[in-house]
Coordinates of C-alpha atoms and ligand atoms in Angstrom, one line a residue:
X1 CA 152.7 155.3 168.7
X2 CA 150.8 153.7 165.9
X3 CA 147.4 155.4 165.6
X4 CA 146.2 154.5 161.4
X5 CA 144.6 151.0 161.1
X6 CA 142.4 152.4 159.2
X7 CA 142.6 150.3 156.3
X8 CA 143.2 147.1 158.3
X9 CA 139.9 147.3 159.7
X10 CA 138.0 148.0 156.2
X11 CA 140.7 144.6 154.4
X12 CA 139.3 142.9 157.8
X13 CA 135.4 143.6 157.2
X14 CA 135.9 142.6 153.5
X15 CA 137.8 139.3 153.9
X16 CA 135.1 138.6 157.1
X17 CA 132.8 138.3 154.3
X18 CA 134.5 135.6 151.9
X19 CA 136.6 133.5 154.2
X20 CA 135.7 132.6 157.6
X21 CA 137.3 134.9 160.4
X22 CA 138.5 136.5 157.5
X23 CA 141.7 134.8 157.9
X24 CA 143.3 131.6 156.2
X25 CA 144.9 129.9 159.6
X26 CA 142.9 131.3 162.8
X27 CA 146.1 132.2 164.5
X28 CA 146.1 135.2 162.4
X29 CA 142.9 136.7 163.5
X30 CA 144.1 138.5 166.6
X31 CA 140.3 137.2 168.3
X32 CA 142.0 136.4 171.5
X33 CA 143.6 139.7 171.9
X34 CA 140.5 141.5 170.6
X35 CA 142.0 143.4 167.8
X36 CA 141.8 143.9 164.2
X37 CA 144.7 142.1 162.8
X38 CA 146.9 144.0 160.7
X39 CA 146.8 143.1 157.4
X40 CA 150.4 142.9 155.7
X41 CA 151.6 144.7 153.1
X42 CA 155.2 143.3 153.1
X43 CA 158.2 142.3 155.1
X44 CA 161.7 142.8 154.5
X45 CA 164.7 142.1 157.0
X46 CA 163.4 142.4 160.4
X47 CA 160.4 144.5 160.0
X48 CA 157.0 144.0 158.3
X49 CA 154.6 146.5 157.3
X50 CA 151.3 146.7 157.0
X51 CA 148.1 148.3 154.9
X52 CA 148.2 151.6 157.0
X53 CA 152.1 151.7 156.2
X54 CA 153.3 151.0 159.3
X55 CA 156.8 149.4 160.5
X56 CA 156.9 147.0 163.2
X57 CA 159.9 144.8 164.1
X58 CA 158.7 141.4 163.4
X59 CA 158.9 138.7 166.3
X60 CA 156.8 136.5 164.2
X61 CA 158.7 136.0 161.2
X62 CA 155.6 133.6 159.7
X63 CA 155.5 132.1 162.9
X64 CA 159.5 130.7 162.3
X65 CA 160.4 130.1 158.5
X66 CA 161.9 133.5 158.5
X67 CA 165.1 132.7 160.2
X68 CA 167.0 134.9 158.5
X69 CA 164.7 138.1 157.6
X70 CA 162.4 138.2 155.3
X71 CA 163.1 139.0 151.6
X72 CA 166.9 137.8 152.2
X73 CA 168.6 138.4 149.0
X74 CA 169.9 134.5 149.0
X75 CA 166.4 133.0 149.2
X76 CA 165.0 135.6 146.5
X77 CA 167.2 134.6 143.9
X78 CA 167.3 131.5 144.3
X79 CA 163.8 131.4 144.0
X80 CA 163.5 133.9 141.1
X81 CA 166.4 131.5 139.3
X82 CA 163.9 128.9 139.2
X83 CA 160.6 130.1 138.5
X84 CA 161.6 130.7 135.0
X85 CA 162.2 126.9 134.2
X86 CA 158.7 125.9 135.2
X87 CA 156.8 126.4 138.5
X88 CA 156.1 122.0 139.2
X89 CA 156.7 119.3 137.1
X90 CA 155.6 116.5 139.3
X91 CA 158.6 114.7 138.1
X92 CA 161.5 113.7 139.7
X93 CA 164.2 116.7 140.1
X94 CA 168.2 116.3 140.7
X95 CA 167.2 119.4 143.3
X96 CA 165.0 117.1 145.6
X97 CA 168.7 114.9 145.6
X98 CA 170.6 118.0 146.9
X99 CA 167.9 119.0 149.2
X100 CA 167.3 115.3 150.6
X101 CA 171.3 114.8 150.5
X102 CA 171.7 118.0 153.0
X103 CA 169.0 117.5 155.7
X104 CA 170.7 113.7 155.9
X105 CA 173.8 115.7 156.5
X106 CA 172.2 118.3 158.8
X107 CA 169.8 116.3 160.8
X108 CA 171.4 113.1 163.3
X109 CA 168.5 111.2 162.7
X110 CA 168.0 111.2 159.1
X111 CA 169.3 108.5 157.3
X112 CA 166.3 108.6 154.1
X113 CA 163.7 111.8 153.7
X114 CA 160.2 112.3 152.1
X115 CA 159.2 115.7 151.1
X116 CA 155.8 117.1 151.7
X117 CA 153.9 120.3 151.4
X118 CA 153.5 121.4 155.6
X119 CA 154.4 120.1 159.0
X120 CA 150.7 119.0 158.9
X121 CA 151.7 116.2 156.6
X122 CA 154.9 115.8 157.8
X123 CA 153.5 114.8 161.5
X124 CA 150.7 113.0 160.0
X125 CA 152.5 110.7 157.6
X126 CA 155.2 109.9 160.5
X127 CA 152.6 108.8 162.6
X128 CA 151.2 106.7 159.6
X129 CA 155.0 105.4 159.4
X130 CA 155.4 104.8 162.4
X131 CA 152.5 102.8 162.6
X132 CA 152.7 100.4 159.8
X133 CA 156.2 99.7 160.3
X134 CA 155.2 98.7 164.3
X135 CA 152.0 96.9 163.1
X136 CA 150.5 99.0 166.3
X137 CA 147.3 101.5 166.4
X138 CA 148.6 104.0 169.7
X139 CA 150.7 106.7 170.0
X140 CA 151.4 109.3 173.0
X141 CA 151.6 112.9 172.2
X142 CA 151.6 115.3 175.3
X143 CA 149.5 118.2 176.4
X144 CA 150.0 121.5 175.1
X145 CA 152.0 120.2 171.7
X146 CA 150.9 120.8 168.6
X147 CA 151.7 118.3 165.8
X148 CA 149.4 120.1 162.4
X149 CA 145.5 119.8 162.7
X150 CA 145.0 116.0 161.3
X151 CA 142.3 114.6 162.9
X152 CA 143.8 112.0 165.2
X153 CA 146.3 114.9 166.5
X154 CA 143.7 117.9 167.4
X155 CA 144.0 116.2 171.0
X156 CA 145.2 118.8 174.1
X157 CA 147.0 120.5 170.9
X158 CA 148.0 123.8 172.6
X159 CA 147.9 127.3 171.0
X160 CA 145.6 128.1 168.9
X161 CA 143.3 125.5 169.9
X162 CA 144.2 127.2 174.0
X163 CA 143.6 130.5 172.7
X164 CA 140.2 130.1 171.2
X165 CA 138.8 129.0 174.3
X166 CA 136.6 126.3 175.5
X167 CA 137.1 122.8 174.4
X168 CA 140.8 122.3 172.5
X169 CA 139.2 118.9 171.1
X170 CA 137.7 120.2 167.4
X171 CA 134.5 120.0 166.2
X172 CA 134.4 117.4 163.5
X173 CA 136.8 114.9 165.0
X174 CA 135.3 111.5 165.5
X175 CA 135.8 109.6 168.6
X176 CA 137.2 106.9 166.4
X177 CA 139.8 109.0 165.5
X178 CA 141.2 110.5 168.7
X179 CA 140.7 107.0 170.8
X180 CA 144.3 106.1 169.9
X181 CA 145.9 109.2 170.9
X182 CA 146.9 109.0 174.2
X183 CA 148.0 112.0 176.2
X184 CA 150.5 112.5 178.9
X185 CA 151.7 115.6 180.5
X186 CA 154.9 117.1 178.9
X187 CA 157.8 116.5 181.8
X188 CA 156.0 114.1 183.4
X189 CA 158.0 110.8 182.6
X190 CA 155.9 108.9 185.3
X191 CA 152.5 110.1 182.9
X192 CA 154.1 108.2 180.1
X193 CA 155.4 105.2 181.8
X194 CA 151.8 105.0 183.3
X195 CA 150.7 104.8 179.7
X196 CA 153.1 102.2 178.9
X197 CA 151.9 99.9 181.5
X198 CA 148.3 100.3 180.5
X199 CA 148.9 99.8 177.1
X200 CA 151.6 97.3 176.7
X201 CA 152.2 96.3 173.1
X202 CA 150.6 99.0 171.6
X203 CA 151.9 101.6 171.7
X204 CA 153.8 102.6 167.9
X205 CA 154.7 106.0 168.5
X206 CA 155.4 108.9 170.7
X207 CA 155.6 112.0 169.1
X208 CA 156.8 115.0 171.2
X209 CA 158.4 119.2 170.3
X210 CA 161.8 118.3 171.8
X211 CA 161.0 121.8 173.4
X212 CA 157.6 122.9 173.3
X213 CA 156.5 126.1 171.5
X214 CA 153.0 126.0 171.0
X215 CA 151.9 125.9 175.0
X216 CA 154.5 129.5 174.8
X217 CA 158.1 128.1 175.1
X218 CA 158.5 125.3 177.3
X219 CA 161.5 123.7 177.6
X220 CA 162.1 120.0 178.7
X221 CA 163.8 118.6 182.2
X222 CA 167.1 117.5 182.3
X223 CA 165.9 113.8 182.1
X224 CA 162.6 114.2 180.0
X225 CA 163.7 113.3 177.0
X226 CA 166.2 110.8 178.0
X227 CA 164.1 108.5 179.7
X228 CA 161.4 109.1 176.2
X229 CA 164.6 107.3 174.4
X230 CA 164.9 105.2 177.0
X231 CA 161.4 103.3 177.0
X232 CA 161.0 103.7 173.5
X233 CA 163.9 101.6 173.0
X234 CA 162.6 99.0 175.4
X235 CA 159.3 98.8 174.3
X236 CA 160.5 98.6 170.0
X237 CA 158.2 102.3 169.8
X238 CA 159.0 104.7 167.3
X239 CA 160.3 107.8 168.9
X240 CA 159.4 110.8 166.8
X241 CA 160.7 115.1 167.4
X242 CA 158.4 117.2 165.9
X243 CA 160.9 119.7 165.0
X244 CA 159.0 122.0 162.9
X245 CA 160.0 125.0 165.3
X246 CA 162.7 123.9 166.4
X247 CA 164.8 122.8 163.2
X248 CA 167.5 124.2 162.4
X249 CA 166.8 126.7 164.7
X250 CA 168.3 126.2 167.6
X251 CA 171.2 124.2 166.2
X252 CA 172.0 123.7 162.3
X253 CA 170.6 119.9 163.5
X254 CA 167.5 120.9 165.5
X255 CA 167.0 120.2 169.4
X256 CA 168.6 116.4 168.9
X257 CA 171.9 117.9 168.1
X258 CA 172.0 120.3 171.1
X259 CA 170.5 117.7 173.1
X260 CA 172.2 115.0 171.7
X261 CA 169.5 112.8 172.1
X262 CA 168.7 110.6 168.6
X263 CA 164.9 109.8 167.7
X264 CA 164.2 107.6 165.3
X265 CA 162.1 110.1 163.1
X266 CA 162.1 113.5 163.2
X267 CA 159.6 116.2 161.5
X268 CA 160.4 119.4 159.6
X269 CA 158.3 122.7 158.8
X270 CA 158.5 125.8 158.7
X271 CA 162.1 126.7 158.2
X272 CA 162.9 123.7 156.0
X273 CA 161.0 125.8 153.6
X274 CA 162.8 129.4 153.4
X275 CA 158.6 130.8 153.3
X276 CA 157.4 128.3 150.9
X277 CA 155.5 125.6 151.6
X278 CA 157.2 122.4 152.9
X279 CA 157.5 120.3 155.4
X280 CA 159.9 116.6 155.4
X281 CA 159.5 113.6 157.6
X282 CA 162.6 111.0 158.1
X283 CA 164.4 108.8 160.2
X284 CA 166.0 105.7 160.1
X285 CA 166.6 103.8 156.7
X286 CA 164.7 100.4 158.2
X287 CA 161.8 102.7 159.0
X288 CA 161.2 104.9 155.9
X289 CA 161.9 101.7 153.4
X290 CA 158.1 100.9 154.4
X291 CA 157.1 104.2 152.5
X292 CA 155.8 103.9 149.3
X293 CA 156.7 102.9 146.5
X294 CA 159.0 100.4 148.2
X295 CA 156.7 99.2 151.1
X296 CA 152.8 99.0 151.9
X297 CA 152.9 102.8 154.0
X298 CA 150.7 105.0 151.5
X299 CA 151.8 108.9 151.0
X300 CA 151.7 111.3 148.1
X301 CA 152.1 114.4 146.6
X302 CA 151.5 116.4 143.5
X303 CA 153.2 119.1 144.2
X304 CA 155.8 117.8 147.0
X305 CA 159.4 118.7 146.3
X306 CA 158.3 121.1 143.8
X307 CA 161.1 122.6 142.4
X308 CA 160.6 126.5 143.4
X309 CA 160.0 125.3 146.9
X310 CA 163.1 123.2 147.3
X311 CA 165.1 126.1 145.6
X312 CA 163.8 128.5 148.5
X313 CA 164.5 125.6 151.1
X314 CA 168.0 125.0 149.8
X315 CA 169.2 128.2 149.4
X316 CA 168.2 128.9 153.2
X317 CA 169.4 125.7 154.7
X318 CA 172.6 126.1 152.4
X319 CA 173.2 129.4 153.8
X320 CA 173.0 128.8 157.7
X321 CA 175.1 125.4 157.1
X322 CA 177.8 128.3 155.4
X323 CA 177.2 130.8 158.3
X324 CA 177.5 128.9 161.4
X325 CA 178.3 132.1 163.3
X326 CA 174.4 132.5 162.8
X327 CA 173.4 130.4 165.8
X328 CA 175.7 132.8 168.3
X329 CA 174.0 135.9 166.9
X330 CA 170.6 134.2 167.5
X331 CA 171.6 133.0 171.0
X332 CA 173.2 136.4 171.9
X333 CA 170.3 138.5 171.0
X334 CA 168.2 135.7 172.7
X335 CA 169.6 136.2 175.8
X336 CA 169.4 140.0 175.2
X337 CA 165.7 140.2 174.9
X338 CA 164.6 137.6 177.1
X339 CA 167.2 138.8 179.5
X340 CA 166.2 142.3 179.4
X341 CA 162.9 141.3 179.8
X342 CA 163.6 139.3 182.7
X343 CA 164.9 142.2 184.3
X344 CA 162.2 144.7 183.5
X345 CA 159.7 142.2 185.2
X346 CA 161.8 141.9 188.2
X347 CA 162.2 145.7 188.7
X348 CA 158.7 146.2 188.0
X349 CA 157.8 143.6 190.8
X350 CA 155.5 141.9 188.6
X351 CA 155.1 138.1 188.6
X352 CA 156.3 136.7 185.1
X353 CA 157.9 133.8 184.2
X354 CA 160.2 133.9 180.7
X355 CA 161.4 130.7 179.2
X356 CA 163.5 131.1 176.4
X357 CA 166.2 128.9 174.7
X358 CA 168.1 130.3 171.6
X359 CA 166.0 132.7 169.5
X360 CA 162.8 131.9 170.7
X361 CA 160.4 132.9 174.7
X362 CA 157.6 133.2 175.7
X363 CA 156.5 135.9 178.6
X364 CA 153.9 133.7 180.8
X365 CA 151.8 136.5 183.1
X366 CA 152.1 134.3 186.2
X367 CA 155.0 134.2 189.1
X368 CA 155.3 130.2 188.9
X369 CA 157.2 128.0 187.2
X370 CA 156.0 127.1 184.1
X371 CA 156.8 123.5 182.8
X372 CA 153.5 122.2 181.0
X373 CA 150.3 122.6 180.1
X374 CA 149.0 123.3 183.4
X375 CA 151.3 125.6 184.8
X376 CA 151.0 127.7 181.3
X377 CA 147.3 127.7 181.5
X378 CA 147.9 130.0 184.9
X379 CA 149.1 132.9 183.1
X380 CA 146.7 135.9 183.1
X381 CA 145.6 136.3 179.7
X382 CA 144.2 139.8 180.7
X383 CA 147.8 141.3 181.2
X384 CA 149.3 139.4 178.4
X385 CA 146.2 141.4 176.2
X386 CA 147.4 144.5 177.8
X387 CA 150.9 144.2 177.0
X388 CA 150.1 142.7 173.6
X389 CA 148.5 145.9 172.3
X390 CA 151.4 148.0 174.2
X391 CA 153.9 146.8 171.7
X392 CA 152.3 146.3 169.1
X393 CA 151.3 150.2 169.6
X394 CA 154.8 150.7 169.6
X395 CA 155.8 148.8 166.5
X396 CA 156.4 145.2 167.9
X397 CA 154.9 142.5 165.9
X398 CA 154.1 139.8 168.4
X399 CA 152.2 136.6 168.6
X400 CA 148.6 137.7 169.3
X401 CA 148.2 135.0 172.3
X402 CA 149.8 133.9 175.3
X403 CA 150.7 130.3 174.2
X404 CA 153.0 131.0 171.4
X405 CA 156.5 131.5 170.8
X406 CA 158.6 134.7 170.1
X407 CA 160.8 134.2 166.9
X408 CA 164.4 136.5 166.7
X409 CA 166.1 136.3 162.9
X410 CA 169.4 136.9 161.8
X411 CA 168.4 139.9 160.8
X412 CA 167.5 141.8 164.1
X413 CA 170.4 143.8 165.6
X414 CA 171.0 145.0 169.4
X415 CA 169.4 148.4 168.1
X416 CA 165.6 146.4 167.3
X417 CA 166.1 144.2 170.9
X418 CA 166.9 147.9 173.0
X419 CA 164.0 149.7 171.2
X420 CA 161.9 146.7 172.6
X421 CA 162.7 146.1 175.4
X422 CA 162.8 150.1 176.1
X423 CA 158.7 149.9 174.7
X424 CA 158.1 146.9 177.1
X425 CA 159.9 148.9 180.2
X426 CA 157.4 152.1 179.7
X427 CA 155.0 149.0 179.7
X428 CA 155.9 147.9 183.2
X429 CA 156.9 151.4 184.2
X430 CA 160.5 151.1 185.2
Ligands
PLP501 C1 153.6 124.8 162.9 C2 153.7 123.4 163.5 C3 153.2 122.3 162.9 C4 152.3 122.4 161.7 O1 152.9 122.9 160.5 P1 152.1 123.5 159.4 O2 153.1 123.8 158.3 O3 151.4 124.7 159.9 O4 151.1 122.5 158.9 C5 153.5 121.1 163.4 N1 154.3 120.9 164.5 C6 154.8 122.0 165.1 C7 155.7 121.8 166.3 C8 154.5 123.3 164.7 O5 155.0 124.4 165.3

């Protein structure tokens, strides 16, 4: 039982003072769980530690980079190789070749590849692709999806935006800029087609998680995003998968390879980046040669494709394409956790629902069904608090909110996933 947060809470009232919430992404703050977050001190493997010197097995693993563990000796050299030849040169590298070479490899849809410095960007300057290569304003994101916070995509943007309460539309957004995103309801093709008919023409891009992560897990229908090809391919629109969670994640090639469903850009984050910050947008050659410098799309970066960044992303991308056995490890431990958690609910007689695909679940406090931004928003948020604090009592590092994803690394054993799920059955009482 962890008791000393002693120091957490004075870090917490310090940085309250100098950066707003005290934090540097609100996530972090733990203000809808009502707790001090913990401040960290460091992560190695599958556990992180924090101020007060407590362990915790870490579910959030920087909310998914950390696919394999943190401090995995492959990433750390790499990146200590490289520092010593200069930290960014903002010069074209050989490096950026192998690391653009690979996710071509890696990723169906990728046929060219920018580099930038978040998912933020990497939505963002899709979007901006995908509009001046249509020569159309409008594009279709779904409730409950996140895509970065640039302006035009802080529309029905899920998680953080859920948790904070009240309006998920942010302050400081003009009307101007959200009027061409258009929402429809994620598994609802009828929403979309609806959409379609009102906007015929118009319509440049829709951008969608291939499964959602940031409403909690929610994974799509059988058809869903088969029938999103489908009328993107009638109607010329750009069909974008924001794959910043899922990439190379839940297959060396994201969601498009286990779905086997091709978009015609796709969106990287996160794990692309082995912990340092980067992000890539791609897709088809025809599409990306209006990128500048060859065509009229304008996107920069002074420190894009830096080269201590790549090194980190290579060297983690390099590894998992060398240890496919990776993905069954993931999947088995998956199934182990969610499973087990399934199965403490059901004994308990409580009403849960637990989505899960691969590595990463979500436990949604409500008995129905959850398949979009609706049905998620019926979770109690109350219990979910409850059972929150529980485990992180007893040295589980989960998201602090009800709409986010649990992440499992190559790093966690059968021995973390039992200790868990043995925390969360005293939690239910079985
Ligand atoms: C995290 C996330 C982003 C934003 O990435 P940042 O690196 O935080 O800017 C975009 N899309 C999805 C699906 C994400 O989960």
């Amino acid at each position: 039982m962890i008791t000393n947060t002693q120091k957490s809470e004075r870090l917490y009232e310090e940085a309250q003072k100098y950066i707003p919430g005290g934090v540097n992404s609100p996530a972090r703050a733990f203000r809808s769980v009502g707790v001090t977050p913990r401040f960290i001190e460091k992560a190695d493997a599958q556990y992180i530690y924090d101020a007060d010197g407590n362990q915790y097995i870490d579910y959030i693993g920087s909310w998914g980079p950390m696919i394999l563990g943190s401090n995995h000796p492959v990433v750390r050299t790499a990146v200590e190789e490289t520092i010593s030849g200069g930290l960014s040169f903002g010069a074209a590298t050989e490096r950026e070749i192998t690391m653009a070479k690979l996710v071509c490899e890696l990723v169906p849809s990728f046929e060219m590849v920018r580099m930038v410095n978040s998912g933020t960007e990497a939505t963002m300057s899709a979007l901006r692709t995908a509009r001046g290569y249509t020569g159309r304003n409008k594009i279709i994101k779904f409730e409950g999806c996140y895509h970065g916070h640039s302006d035009g995509l802080l529309v029905k943007a899920g998680s953080g935006l859920i948790a904070e309460g009240g309006s998920p539309d942010s302050a400081g957004v003009t009307p101007n800029c959200a009027q061409d995103t258009l929402t429809a309801r994620y598994n609802d093709f009828e929403s979309v087609q609806k959409l379609f008919e009102l906007h015929k023409g118009d319509i440049a891009a829709i951008i969608v998680e291939p499964v959602a992560a940031n409403m909690g897990v929610v994974l799509p229908n059988e058809s869903f995003l088969k029938q999103l090809r489908e009328i993107c391919d009638v109607n010329k629109t750009v069909l974008i998968f924001d794959e910043v969670i899922t990439g190379f994640r839940l297959a060396l090639g994201g969601a498009q390879e286990l779905f086997g469903i091709t978009p015609d850009m796709s969106t990287f984050g996160k794990i692309i980046g082995g912990g340092m910050p980067v992000g890539a947008y791609g897709g088809k050659r025809e599409i990306m040669e209006v990128v500048a410098p060859l065509g009229p799309v304008y996107q920069a970066g002074t420190l894009s494709g830096n080269p201590v960044a790549m090194a980190a992303g290579l060297a983690q991308l390099t590894y998992l394409k060398e240890h496919a056995e990776i993905y069954g490890h993931l999947n088995h431990l998956g199934q182990k956790l969610y499973g087990g958690l399934a199965d403490i609910v059901k004994m308990a007689k409580v009403e849960c629902t637990i989505n899960q695909i691969g590595s990463i679940g979500t436990i949604f406090f409500t008995g129905e069904a959850v398949t979009d931004y609706t049905s998620a928003k019926k979770s109690d948020l109350k219990q979910y608090t409850d059972y929150f604090l529980h485990m992180l009592n007893h040295g589980n590092y989960f998201a602090p909110a009800q709409y986010e994803a649990m992440f499992i690394s190559n790093a966690h054993t059968c021995k973390d996933i039992n200790s868990t799920l043995e925390a969360a059955a005293k939690f239910f009482h079985v």
